Short mmCIF file of N, CA and C in Angstrom, two decimals:
data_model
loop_
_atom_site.label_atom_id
_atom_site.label_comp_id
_atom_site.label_asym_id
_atom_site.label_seq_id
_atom_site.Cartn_x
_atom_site.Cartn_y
_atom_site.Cartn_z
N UNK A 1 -3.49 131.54 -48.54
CA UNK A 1 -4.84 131.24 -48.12
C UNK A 1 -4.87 130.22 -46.98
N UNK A 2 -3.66 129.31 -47.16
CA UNK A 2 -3.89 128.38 -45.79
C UNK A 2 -3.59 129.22 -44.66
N UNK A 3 -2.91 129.99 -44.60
CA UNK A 3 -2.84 130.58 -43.19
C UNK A 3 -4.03 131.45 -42.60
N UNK A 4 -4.59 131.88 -43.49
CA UNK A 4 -6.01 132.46 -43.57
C UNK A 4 -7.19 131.29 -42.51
N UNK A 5 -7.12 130.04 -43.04
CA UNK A 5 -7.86 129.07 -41.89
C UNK A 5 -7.32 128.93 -40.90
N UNK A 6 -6.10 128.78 -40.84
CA UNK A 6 -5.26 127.75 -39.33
C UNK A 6 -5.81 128.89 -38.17
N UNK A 7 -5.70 130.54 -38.32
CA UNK A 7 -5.85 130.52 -36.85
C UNK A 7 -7.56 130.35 -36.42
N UNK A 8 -8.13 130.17 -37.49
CA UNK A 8 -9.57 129.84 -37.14
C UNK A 8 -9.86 128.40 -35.96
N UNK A 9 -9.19 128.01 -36.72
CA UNK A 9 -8.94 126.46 -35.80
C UNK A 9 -8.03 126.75 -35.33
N UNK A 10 -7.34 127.45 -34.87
CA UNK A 10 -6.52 127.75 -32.97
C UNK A 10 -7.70 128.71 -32.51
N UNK A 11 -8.24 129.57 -33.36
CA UNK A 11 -9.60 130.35 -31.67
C UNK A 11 -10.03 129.43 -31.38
N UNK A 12 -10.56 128.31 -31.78
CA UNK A 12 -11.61 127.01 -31.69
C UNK A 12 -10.83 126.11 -30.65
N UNK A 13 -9.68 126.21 -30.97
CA UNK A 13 -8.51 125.20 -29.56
C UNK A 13 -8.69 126.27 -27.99
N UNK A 14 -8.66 127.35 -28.78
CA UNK A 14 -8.82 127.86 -27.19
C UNK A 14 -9.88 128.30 -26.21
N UNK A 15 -10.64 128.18 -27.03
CA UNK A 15 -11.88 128.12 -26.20
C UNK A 15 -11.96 127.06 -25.20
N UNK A 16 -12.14 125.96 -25.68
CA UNK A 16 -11.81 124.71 -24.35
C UNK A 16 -10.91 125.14 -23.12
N UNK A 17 -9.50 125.12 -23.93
CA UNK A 17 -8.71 125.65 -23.03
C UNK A 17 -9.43 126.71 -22.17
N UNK A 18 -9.74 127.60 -22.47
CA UNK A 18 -9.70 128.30 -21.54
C UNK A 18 -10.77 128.18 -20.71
N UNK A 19 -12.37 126.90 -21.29
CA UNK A 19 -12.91 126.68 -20.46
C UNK A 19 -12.84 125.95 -19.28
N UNK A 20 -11.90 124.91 -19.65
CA UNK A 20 -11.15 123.82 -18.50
C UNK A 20 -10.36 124.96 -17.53
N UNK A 21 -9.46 125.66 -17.77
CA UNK A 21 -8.34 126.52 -16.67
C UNK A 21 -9.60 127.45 -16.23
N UNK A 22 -11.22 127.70 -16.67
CA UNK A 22 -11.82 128.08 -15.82
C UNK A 22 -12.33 127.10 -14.33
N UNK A 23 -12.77 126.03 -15.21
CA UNK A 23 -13.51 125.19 -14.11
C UNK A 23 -12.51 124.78 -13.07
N UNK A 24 -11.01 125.01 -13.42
CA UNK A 24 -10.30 124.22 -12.68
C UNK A 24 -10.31 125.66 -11.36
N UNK A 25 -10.45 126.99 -11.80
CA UNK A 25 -10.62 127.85 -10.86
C UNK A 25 -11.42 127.77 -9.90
N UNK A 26 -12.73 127.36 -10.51
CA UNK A 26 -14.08 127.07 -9.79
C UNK A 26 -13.84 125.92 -8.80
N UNK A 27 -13.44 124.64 -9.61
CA UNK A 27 -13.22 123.39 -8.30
C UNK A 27 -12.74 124.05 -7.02
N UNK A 28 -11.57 124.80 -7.68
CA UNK A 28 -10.59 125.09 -6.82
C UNK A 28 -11.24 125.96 -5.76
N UNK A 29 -11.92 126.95 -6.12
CA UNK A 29 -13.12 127.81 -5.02
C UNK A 29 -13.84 126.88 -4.53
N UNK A 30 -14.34 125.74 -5.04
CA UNK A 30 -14.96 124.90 -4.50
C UNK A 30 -14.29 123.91 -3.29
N UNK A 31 -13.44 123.81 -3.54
CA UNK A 31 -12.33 122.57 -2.92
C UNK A 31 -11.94 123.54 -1.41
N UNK A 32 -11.77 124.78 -1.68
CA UNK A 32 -11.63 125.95 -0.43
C UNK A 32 -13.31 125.94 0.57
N UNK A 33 -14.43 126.16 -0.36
CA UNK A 33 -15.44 126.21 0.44
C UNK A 33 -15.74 124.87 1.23
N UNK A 34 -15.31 123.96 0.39
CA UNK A 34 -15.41 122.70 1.29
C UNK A 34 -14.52 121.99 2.57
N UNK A 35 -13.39 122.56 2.56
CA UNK A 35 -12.46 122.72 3.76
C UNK A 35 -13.17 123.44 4.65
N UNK A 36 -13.80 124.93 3.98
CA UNK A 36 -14.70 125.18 5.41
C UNK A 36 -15.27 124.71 6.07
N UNK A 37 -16.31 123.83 5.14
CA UNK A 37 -17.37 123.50 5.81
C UNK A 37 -17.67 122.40 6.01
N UNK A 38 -17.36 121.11 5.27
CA UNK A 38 -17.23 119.74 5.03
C UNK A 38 -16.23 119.32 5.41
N UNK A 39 -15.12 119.34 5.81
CA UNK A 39 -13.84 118.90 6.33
C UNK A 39 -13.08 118.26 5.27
N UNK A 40 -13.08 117.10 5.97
CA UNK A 40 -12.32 115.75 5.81
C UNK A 40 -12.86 114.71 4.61
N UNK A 41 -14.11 114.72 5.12
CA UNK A 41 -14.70 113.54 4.27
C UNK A 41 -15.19 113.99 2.81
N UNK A 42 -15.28 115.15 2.63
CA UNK A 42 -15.53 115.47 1.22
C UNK A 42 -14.46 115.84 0.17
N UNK A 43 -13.63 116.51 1.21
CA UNK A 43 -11.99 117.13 0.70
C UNK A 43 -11.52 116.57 -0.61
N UNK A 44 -11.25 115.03 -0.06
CA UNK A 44 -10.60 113.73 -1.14
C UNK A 44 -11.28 113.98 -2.34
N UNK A 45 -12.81 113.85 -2.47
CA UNK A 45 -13.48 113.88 -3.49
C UNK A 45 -13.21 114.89 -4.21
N UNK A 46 -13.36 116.26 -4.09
CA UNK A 46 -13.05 117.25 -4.37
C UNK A 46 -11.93 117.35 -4.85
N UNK A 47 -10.79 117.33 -4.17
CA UNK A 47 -9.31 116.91 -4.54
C UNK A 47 -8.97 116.70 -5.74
N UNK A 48 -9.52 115.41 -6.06
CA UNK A 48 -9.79 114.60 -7.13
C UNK A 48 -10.24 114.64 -8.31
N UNK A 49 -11.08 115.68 -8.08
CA UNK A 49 -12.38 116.40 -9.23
C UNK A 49 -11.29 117.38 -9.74
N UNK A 50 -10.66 118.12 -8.65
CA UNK A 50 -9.42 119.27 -9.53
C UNK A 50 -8.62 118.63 -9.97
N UNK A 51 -7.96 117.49 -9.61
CA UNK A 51 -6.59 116.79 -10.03
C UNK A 51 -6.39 116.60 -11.54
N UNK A 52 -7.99 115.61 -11.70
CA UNK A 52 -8.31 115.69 -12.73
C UNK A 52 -8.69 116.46 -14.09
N UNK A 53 -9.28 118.07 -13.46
CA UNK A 53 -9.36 119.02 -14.42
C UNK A 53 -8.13 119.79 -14.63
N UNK A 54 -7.60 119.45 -13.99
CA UNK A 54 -6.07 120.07 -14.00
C UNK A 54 -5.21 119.21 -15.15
N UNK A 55 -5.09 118.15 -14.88
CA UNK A 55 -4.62 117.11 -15.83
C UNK A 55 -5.27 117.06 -16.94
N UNK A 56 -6.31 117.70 -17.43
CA UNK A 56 -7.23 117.69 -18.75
C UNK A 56 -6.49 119.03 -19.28
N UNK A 57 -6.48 120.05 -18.15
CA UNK A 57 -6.35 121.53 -18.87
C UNK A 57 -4.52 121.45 -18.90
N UNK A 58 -3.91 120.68 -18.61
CA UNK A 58 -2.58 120.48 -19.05
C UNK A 58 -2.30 119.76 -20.35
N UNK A 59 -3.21 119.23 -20.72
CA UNK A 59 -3.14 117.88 -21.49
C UNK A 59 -3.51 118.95 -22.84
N UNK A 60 -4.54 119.58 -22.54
CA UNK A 60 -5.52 121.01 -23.92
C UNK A 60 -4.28 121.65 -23.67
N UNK A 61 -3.57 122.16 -23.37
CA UNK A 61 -2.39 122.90 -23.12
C UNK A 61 -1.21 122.45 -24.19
N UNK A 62 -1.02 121.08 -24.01
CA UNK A 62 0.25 120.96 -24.49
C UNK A 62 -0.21 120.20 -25.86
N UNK A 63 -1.59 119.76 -26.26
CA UNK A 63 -1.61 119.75 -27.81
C UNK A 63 -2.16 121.09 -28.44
N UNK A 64 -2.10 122.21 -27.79
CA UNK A 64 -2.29 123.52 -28.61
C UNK A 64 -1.00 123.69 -28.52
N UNK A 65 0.04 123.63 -27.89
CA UNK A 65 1.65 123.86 -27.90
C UNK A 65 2.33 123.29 -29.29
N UNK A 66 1.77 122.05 -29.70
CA UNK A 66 2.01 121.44 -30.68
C UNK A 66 1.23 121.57 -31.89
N UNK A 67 -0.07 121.91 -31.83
CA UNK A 67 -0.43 122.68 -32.86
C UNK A 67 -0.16 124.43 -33.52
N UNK A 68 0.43 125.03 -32.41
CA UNK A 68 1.47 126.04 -32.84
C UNK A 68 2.38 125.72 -33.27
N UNK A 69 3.47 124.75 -32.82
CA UNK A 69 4.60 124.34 -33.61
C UNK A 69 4.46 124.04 -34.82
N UNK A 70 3.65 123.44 -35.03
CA UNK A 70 3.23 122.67 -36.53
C UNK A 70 2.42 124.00 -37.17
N UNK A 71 2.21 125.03 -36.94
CA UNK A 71 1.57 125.81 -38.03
C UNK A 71 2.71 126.82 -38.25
N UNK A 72 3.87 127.00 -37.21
CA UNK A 72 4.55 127.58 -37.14
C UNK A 72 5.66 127.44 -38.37
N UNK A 73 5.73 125.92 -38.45
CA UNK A 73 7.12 125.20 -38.73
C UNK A 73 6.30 125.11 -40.61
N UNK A 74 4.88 125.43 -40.94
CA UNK A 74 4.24 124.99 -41.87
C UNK A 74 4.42 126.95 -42.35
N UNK A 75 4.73 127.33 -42.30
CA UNK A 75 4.60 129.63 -42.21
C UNK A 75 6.32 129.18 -42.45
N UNK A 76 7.09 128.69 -41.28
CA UNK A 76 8.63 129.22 -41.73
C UNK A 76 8.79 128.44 -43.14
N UNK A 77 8.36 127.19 -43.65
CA UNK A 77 8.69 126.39 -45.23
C UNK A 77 8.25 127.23 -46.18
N UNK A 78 6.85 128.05 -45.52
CA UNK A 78 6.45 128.37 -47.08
C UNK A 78 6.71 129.60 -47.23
N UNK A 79 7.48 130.35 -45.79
CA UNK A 79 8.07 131.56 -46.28
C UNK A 79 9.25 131.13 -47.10
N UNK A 80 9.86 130.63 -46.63
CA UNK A 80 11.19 130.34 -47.15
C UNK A 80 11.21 129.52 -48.63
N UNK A 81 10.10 128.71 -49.06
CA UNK A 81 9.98 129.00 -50.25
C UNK A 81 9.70 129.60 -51.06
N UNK A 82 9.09 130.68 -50.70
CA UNK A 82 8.52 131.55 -51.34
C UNK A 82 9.85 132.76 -51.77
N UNK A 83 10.52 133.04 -50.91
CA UNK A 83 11.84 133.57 -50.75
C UNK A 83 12.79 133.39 -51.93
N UNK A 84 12.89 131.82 -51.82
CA UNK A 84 14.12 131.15 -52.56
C UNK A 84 13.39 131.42 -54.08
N UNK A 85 12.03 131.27 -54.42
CA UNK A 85 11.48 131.57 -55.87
C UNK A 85 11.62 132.94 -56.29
N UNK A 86 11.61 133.84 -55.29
CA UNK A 86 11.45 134.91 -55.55
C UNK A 86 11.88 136.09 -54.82
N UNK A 87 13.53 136.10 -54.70
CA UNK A 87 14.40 136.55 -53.81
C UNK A 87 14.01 138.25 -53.91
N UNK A 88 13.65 138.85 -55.37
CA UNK A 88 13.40 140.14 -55.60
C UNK A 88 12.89 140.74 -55.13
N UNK A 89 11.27 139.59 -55.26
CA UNK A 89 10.39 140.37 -54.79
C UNK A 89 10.12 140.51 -53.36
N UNK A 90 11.29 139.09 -52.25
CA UNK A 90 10.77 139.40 -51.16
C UNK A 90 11.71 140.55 -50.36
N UNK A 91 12.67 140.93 -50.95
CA UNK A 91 13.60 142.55 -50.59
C UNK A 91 12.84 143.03 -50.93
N UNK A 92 11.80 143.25 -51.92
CA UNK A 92 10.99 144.82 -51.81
C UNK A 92 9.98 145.04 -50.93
N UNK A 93 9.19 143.66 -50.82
CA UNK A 93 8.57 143.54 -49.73
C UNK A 93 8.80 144.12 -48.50
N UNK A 94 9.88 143.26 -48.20
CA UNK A 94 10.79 143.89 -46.68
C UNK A 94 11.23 145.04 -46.68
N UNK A 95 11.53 146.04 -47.86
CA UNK A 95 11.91 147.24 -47.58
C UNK A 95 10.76 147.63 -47.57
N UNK A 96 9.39 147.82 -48.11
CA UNK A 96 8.26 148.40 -48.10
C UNK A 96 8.16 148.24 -46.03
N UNK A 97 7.73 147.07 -46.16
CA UNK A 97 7.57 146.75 -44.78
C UNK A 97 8.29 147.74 -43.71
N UNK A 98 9.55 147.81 -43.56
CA UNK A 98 10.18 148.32 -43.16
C UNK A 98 10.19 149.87 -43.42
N UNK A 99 10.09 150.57 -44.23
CA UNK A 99 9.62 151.46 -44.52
C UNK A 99 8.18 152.04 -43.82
N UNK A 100 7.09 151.50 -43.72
CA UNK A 100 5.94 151.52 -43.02
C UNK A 100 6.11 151.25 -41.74
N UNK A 101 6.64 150.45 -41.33
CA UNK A 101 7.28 150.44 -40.00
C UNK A 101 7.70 151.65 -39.30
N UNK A 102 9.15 151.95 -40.15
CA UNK A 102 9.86 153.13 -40.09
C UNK A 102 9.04 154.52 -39.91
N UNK A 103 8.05 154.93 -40.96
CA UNK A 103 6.52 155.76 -41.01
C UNK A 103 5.99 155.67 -39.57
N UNK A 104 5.71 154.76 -38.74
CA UNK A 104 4.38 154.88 -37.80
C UNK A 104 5.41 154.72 -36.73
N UNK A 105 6.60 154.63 -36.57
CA UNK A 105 7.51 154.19 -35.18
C UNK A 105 7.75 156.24 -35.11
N UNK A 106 7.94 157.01 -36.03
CA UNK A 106 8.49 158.02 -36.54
C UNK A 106 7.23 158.94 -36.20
N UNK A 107 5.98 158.53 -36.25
CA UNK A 107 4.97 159.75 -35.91
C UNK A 107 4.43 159.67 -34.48
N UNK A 108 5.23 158.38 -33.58
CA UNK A 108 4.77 158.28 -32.28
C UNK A 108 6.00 158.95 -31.21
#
C-alpha cells in the first residue's frame, strides 16, 4: 500500500518541475526578443531572470533525483524482504510473471 501513495507525491514533484523548465523556455524567448529590440540595457536584467529560473529548475531537478532514490532504495528493502520471508512464494510469482510475459511477447 505504501507504494500505492509515493508516486502520487512524485506526479505532484513534477508538476513544478516541469513548470519552472517551462518558464525558463519562455525567459529564454524572452531574453531573444529582447536582444532584438532592447539591446544592451535590458539584456543583463533578463539574463538574470533566466539564470535564476534555471538555478531553481536545477535545484526541483535534483531533489526529485533524490526523492526517486529514496523510494527506490525503500521498493528494493521491501522487496527483498518480502523475498527472504517468503522465498516460495516469490518463484511462483516470477514464474507466473514470466510466463505472462512470455504469453504477450509470443502473440506480437
Amino acid at each position: 500500500m505504501q507504494s500505492a501513495t509515493q508516486p502520487n507525491s512524485m506526479g505532484k514533484s513534477t508538476s513544478p518541475i516541469a513548470r519552472d523548465i517551462q518558464n525558463v523556455v519562455t525567459d529564454a524567448q524572452e531574453l531573444l526578443k529582447t536582444v532584438q529590440s532592447e539591446g544592451e540595457n535590458k539584456l543583463a536584467d533578463v539574463k538574470t531572470k533566466v539564470q535564476a529560473k534555471l538555478d531553481n529548475a536545477k535545484q526541483m531537478l535534483g531533489q526529485l533525483q533524490t526523492s526517486v532514490q529514496d523510494c527506490a532504495k525503500v521498493a528494493v528493502d521491501t522487496t527483498d524482504a518480502y523475498v527472504r520471508a517468503n522465498p516460495w512464494r516469490a518463484v511462483g510469482i516470477s514464474a507466473a510473471l514470466g510466463a505472462l510475459i512470455g504469453f504477450l511477447a509470443a502473440r506480437r
